[in-house]
Tab-separated table of N, CA and C and ligand atoms in Angstrom:
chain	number	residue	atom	x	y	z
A	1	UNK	N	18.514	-62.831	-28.439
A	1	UNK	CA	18.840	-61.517	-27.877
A	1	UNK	C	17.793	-60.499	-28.318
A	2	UNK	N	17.330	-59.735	-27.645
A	2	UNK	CA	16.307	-58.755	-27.409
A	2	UNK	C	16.324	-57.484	-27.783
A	3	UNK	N	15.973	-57.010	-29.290
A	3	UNK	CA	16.278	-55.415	-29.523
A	3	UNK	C	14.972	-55.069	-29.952
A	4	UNK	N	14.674	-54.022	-29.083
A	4	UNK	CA	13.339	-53.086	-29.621
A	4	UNK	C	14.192	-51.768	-29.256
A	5	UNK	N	12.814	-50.722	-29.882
A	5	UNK	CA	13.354	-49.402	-29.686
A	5	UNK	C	12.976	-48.889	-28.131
A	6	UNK	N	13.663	-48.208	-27.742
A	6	UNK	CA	13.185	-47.650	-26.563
A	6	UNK	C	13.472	-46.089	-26.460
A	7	UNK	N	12.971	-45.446	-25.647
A	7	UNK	CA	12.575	-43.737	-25.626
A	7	UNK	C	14.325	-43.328	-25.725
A	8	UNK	N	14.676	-43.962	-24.516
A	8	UNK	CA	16.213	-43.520	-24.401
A	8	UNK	C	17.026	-43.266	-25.035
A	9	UNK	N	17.018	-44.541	-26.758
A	9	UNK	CA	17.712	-44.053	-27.681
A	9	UNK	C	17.152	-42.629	-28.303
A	10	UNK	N	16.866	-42.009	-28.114
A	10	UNK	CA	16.220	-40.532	-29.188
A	10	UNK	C	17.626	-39.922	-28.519
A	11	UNK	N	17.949	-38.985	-29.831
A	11	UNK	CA	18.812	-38.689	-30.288
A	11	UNK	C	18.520	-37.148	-29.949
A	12	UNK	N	17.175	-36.779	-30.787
A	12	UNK	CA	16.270	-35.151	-30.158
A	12	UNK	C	16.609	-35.207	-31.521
A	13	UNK	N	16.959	-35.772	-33.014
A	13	UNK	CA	17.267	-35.396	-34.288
A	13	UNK	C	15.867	-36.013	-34.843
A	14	UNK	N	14.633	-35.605	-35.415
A	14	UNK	CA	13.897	-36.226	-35.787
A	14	UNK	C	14.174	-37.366	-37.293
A	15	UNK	N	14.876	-36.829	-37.849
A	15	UNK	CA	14.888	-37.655	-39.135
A	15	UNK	C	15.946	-39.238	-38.751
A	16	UNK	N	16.951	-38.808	-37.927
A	16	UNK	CA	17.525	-39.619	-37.554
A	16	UNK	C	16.860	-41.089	-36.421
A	17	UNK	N	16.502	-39.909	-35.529
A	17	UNK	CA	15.449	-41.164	-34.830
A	17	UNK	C	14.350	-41.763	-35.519
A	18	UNK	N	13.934	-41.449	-36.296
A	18	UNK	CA	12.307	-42.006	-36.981
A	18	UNK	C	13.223	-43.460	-37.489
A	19	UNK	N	14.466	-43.024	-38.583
A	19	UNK	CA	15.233	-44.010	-39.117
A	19	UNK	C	15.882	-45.350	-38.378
A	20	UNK	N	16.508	-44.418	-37.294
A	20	UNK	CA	16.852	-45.803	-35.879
A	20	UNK	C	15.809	-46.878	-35.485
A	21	UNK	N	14.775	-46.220	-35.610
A	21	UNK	CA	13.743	-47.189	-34.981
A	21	UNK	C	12.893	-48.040	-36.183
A	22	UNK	N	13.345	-47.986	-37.286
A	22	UNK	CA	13.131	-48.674	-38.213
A	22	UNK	C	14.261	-49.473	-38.558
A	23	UNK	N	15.570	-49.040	-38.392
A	23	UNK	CA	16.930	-50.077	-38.295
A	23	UNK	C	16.729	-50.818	-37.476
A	24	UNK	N	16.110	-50.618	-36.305
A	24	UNK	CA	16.100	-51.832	-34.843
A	24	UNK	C	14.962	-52.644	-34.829
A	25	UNK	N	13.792	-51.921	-35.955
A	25	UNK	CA	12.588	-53.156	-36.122
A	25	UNK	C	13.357	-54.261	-37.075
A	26	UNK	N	13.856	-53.926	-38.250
A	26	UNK	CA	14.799	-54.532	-38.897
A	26	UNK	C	15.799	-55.818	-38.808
A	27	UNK	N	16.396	-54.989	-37.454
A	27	UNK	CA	17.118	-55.795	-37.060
A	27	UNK	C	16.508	-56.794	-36.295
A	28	UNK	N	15.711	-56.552	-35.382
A	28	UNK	CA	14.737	-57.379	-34.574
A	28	UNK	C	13.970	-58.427	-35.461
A	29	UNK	N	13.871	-58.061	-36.311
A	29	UNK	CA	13.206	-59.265	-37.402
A	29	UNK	C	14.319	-60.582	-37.652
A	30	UNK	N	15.846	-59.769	-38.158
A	30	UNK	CA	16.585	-61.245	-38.632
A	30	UNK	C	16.603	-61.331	-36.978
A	31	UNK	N	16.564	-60.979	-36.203
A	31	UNK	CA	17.314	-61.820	-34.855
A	31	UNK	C	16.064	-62.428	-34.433
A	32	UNK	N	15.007	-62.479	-34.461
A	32	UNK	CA	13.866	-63.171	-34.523
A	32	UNK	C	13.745	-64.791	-35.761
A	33	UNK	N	14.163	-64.339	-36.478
A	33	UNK	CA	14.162	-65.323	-37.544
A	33	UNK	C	15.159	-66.513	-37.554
A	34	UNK	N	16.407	-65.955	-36.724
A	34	UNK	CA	17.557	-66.318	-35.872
A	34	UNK	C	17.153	-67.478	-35.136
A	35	UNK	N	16.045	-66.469	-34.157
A	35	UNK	CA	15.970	-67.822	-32.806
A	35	UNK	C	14.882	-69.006	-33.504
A	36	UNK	N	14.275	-68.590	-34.450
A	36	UNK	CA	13.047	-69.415	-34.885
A	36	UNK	C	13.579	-70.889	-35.742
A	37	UNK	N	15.249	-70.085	-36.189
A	37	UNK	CA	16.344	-71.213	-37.041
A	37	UNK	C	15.449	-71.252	-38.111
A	38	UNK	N	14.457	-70.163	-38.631
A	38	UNK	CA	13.742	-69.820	-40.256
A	38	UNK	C	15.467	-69.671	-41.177
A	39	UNK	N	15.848	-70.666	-41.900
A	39	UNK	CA	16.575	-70.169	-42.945
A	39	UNK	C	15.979	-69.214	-43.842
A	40	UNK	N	15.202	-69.294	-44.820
A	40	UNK	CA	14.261	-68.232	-45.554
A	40	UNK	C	14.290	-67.099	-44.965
A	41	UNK	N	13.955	-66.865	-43.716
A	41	UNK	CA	13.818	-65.696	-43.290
A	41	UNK	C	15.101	-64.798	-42.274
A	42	UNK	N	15.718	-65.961	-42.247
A	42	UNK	CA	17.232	-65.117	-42.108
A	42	UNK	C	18.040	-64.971	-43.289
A	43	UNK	N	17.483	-65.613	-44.439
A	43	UNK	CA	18.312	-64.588	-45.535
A	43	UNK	C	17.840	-63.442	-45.988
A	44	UNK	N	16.183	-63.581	-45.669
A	44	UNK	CA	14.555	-62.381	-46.429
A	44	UNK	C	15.148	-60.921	-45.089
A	45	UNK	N	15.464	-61.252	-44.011
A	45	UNK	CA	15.529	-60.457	-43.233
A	45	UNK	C	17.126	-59.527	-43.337
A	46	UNK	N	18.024	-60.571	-43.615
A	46	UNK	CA	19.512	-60.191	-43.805
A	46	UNK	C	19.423	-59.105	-44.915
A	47	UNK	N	18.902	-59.743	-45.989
A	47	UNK	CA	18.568	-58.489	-46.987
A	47	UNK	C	18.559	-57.504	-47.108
A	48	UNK	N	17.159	-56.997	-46.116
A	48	UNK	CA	15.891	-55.801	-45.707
A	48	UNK	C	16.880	-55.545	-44.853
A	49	UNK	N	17.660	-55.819	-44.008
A	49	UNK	CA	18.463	-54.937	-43.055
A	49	UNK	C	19.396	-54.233	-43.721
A	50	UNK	N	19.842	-54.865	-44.319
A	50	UNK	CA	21.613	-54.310	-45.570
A	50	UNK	C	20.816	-53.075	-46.101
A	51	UNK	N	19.860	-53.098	-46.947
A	51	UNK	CA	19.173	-52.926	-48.168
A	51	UNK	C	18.459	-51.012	-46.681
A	52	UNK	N	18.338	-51.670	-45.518
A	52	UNK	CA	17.958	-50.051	-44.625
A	52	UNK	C	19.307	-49.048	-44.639
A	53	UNK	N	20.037	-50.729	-43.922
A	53	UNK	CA	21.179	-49.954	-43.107
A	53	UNK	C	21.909	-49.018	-44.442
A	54	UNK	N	21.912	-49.377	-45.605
A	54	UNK	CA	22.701	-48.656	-46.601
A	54	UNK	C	22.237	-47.220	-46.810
A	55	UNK	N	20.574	-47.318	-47.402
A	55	UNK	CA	19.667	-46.424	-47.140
A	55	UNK	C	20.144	-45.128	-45.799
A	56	UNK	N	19.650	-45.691	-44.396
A	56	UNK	CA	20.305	-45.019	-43.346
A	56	UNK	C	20.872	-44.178	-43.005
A	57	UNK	N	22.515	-45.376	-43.800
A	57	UNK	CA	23.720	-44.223	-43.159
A	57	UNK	C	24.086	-43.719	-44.211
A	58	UNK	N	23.667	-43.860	-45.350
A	58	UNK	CA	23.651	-42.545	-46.672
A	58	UNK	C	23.314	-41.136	-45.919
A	59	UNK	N	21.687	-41.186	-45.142
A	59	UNK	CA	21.037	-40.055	-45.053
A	59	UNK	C	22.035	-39.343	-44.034
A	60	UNK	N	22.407	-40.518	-42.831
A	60	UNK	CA	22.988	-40.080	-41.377
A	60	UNK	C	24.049	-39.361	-41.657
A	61	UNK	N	24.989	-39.846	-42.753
A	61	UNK	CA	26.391	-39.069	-43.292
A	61	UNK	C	26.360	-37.917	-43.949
A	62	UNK	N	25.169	-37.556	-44.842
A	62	UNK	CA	25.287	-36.861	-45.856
A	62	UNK	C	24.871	-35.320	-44.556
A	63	UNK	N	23.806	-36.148	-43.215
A	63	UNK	CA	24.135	-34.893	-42.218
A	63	UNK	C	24.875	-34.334	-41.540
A	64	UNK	N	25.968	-35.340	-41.383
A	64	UNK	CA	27.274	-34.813	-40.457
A	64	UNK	C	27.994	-34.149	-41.595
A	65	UNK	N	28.274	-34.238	-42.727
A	65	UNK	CA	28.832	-33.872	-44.063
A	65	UNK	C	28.326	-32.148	-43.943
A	66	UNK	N	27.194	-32.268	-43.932
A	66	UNK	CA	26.821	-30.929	-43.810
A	66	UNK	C	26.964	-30.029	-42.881
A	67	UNK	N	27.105	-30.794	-42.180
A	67	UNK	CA	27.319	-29.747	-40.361
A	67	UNK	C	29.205	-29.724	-40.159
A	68	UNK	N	29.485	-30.660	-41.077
A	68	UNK	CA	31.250	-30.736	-40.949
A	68	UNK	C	31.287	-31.032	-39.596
A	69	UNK	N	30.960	-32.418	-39.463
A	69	UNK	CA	31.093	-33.173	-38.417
A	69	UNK	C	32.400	-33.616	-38.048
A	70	UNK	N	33.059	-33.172	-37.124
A	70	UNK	CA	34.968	-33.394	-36.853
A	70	UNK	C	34.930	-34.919	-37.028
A	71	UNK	N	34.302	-36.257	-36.405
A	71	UNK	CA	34.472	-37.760	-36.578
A	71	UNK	C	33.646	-38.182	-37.682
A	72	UNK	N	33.513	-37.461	-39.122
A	72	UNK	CA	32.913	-38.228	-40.304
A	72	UNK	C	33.608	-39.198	-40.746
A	73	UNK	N	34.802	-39.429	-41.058
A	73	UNK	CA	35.440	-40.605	-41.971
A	73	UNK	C	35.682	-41.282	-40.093
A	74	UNK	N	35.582	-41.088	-39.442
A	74	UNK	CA	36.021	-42.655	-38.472
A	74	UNK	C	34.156	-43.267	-38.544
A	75	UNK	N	33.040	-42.417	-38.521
A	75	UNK	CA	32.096	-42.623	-37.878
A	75	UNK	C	31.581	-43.165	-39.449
A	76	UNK	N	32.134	-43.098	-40.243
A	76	UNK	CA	31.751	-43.696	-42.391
A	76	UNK	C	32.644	-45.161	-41.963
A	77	UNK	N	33.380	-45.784	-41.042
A	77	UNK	CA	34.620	-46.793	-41.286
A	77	UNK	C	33.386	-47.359	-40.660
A	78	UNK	N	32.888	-46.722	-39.426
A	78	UNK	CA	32.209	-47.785	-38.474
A	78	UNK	C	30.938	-48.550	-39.222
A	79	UNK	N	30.277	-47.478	-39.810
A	79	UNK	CA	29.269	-47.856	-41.067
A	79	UNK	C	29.391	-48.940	-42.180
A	80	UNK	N	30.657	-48.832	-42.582
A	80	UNK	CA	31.054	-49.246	-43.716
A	80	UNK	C	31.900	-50.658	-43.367
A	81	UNK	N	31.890	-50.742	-42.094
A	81	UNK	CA	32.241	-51.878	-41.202
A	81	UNK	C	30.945	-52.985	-40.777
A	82	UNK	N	30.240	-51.974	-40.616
A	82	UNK	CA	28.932	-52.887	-40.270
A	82	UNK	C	27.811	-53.545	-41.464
A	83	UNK	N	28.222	-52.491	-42.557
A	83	UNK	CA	27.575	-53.089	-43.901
A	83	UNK	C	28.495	-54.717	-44.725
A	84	UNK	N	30.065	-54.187	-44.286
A	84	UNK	CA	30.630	-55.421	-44.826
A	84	UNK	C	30.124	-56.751	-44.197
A	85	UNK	N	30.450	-56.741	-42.660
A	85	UNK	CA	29.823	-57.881	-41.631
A	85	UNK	C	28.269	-58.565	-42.252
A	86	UNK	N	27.485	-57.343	-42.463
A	86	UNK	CA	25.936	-57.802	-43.136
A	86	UNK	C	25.937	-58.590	-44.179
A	87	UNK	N	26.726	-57.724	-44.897
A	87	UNK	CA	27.298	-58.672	-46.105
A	87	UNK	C	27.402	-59.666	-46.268
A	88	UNK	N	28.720	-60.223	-45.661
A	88	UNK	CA	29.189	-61.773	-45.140
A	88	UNK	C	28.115	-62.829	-44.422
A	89	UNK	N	27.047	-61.825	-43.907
A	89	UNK	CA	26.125	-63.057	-43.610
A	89	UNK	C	25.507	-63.000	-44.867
A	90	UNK	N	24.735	-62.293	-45.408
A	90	UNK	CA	24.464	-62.479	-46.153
A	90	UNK	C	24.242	-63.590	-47.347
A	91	UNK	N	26.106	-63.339	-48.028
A	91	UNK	CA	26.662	-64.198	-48.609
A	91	UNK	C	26.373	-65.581	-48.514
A	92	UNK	N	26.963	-65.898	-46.918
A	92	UNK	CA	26.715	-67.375	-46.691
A	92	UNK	C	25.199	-67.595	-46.136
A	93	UNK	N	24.648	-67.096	-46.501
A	93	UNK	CA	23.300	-67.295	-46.648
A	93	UNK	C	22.719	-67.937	-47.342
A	94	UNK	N	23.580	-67.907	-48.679
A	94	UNK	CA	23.529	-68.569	-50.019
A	94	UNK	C	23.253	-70.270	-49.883
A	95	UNK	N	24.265	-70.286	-48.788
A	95	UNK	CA	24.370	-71.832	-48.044
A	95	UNK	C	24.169	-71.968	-46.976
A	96	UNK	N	22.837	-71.802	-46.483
A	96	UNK	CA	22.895	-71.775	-44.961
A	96	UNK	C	23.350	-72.803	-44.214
A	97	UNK	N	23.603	-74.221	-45.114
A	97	UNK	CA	24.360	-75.165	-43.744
A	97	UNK	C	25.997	-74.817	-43.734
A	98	UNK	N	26.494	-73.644	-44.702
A	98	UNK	CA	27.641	-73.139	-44.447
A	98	UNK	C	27.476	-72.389	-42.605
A	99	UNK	N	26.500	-72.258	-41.690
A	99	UNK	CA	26.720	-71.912	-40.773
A	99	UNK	C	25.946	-72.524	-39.490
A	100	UNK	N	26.761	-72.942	-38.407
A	100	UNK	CA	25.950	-73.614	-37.556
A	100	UNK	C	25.288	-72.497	-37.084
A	101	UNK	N	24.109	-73.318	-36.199
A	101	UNK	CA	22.921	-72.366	-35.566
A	101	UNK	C	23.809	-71.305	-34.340
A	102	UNK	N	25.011	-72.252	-33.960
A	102	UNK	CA	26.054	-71.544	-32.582
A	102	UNK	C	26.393	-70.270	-33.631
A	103	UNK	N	26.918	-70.552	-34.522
A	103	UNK	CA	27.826	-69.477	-35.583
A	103	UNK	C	26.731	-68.666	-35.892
A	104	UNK	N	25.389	-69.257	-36.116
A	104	UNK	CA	24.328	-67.720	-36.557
A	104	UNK	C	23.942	-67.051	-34.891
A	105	UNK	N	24.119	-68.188	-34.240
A	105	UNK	CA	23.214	-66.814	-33.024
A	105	UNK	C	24.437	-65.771	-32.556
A	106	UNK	N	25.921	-66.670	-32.452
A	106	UNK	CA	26.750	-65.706	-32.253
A	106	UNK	C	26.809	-64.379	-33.263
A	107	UNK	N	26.708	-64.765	-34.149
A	107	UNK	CA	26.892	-63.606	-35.620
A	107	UNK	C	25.652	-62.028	-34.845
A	108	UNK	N	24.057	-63.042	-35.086
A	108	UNK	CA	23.104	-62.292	-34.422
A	108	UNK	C	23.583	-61.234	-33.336
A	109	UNK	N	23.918	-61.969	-32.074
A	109	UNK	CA	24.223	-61.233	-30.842
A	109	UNK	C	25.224	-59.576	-30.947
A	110	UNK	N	26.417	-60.420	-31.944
A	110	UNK	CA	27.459	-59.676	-32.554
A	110	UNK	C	26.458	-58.246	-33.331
A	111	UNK	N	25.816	-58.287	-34.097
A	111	UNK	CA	25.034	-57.610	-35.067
A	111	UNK	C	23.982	-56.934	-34.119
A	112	UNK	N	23.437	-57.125	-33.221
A	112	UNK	CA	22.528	-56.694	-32.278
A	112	UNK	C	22.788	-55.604	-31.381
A	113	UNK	N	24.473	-56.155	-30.670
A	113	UNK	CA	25.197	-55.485	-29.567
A	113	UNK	C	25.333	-53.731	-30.253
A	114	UNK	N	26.349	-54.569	-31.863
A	114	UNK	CA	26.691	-53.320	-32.390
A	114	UNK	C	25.470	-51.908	-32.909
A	115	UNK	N	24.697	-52.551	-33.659
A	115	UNK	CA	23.041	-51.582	-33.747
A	115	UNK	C	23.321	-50.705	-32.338
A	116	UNK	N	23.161	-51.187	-31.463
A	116	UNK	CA	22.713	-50.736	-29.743
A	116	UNK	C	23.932	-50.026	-29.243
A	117	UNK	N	25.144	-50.185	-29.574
A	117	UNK	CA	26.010	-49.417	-28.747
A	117	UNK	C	27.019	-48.591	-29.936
A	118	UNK	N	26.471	-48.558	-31.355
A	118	UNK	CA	26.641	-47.842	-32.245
A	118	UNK	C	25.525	-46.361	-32.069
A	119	UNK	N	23.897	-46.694	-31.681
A	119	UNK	CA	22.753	-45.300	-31.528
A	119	UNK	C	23.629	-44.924	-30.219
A	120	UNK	N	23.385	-45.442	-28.925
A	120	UNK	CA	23.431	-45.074	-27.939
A	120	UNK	C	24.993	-43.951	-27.753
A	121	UNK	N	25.922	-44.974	-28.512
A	121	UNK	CA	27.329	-44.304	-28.149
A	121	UNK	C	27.591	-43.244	-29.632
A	122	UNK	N	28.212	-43.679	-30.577
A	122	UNK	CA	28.345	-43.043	-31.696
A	122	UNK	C	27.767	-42.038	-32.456
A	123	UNK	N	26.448	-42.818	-32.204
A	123	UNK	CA	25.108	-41.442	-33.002
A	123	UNK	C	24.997	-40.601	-31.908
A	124	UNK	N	25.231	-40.800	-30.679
A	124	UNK	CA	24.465	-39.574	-29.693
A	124	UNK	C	25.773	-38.329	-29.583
A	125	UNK	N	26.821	-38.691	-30.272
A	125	UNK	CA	27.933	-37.570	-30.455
A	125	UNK	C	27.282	-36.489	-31.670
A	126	UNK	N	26.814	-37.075	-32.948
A	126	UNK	CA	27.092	-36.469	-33.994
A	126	UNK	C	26.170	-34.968	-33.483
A	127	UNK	N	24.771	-35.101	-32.275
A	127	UNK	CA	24.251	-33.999	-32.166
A	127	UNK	C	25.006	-32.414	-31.781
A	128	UNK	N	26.239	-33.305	-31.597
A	128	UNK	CA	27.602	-32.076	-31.189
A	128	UNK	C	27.801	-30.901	-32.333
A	129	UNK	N	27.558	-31.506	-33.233
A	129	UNK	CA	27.627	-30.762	-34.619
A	129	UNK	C	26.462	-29.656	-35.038
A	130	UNK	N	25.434	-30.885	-34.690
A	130	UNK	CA	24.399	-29.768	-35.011
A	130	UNK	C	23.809	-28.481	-34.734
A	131	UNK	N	23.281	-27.956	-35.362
A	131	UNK	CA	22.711	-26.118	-34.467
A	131	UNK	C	21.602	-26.228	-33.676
A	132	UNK	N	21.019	-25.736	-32.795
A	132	UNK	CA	20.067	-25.777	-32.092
A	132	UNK	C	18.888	-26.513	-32.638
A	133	UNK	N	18.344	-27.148	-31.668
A	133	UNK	CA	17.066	-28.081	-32.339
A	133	UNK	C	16.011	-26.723	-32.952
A	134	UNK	N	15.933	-27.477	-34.241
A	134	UNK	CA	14.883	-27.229	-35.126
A	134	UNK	C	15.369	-26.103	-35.843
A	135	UNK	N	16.533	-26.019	-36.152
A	135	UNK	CA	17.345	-25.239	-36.607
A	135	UNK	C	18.420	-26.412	-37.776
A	136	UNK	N	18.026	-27.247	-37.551
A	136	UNK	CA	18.874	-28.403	-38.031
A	136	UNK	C	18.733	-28.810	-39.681
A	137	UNK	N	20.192	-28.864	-40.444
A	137	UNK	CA	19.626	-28.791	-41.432
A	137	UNK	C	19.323	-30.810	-42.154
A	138	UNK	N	18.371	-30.171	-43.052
A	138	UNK	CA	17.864	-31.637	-43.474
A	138	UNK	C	18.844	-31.949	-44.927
B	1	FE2	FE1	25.776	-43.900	-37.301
């Protein structure tokens, strides 16, 4: 399954988009490493994604926090939903014949969809909060 960045996701938040498009190179790496069936590098990649995505949605929250974003604790569950999932691959990473190649590409696809319809849908609300571009606080 196929994730690059594209124009469409921009958000118009610079700190936020610079970050998205480094979550989706990220991600594009384990799902690359995925189709290649690299064990090594679907655990090296599982990592570096956890190890952004945590990074990330620290910064992404601590901005809706500030703007008193009305959906912070549902839009922290969805986060904190997607770090556990990372997790769990992670984990059984430990043992990668704990997962067939069907069970990793499904996992992948699963992990891919969400990235993509988490920017597009979820993140493109939080700009509701914010004050006029370039007025925005960091
Ligand atoms: Fe988010």
């Amino acid at each position: 399954m196929d994730i690059q960045w594209k124009d469409e996701f921009a958000l118009g938040i610079g700190i936020i988009d610079d970050q998205h498009k480094k979550l989706i190179e990220r991600t594009a790496s384990f799902s690359r490493a995925v189709e290649r069936g690299d064990t090594d590098g679907i655990g090296d990649t599982v990592n570096y994604l956890l190890a952004y995505a945590l990074q990330h949605f620290g910064a992404e929250e601590l901005i809706m926090i500030r703007n008193r974003y009305d959906r912070f604790k549902e839009h922290r569950d969805e986060h904190s939903w997607f770090i556990k999932e990372v997790y769990d691959v992670y984990c059984r990473m430990a043992d990668p014949e704990s997962l067939s190649p069907r069970e990793l590409t499904d996992l992948r696809d699963f992990l891919v969809r969400w990235v993509l319809d988490h920017i597009m849908q979820k993140d493109r609300d939080i700009a509701r909060c914010l004050p006029p571009r370039g007025a925005e606080k960091k």
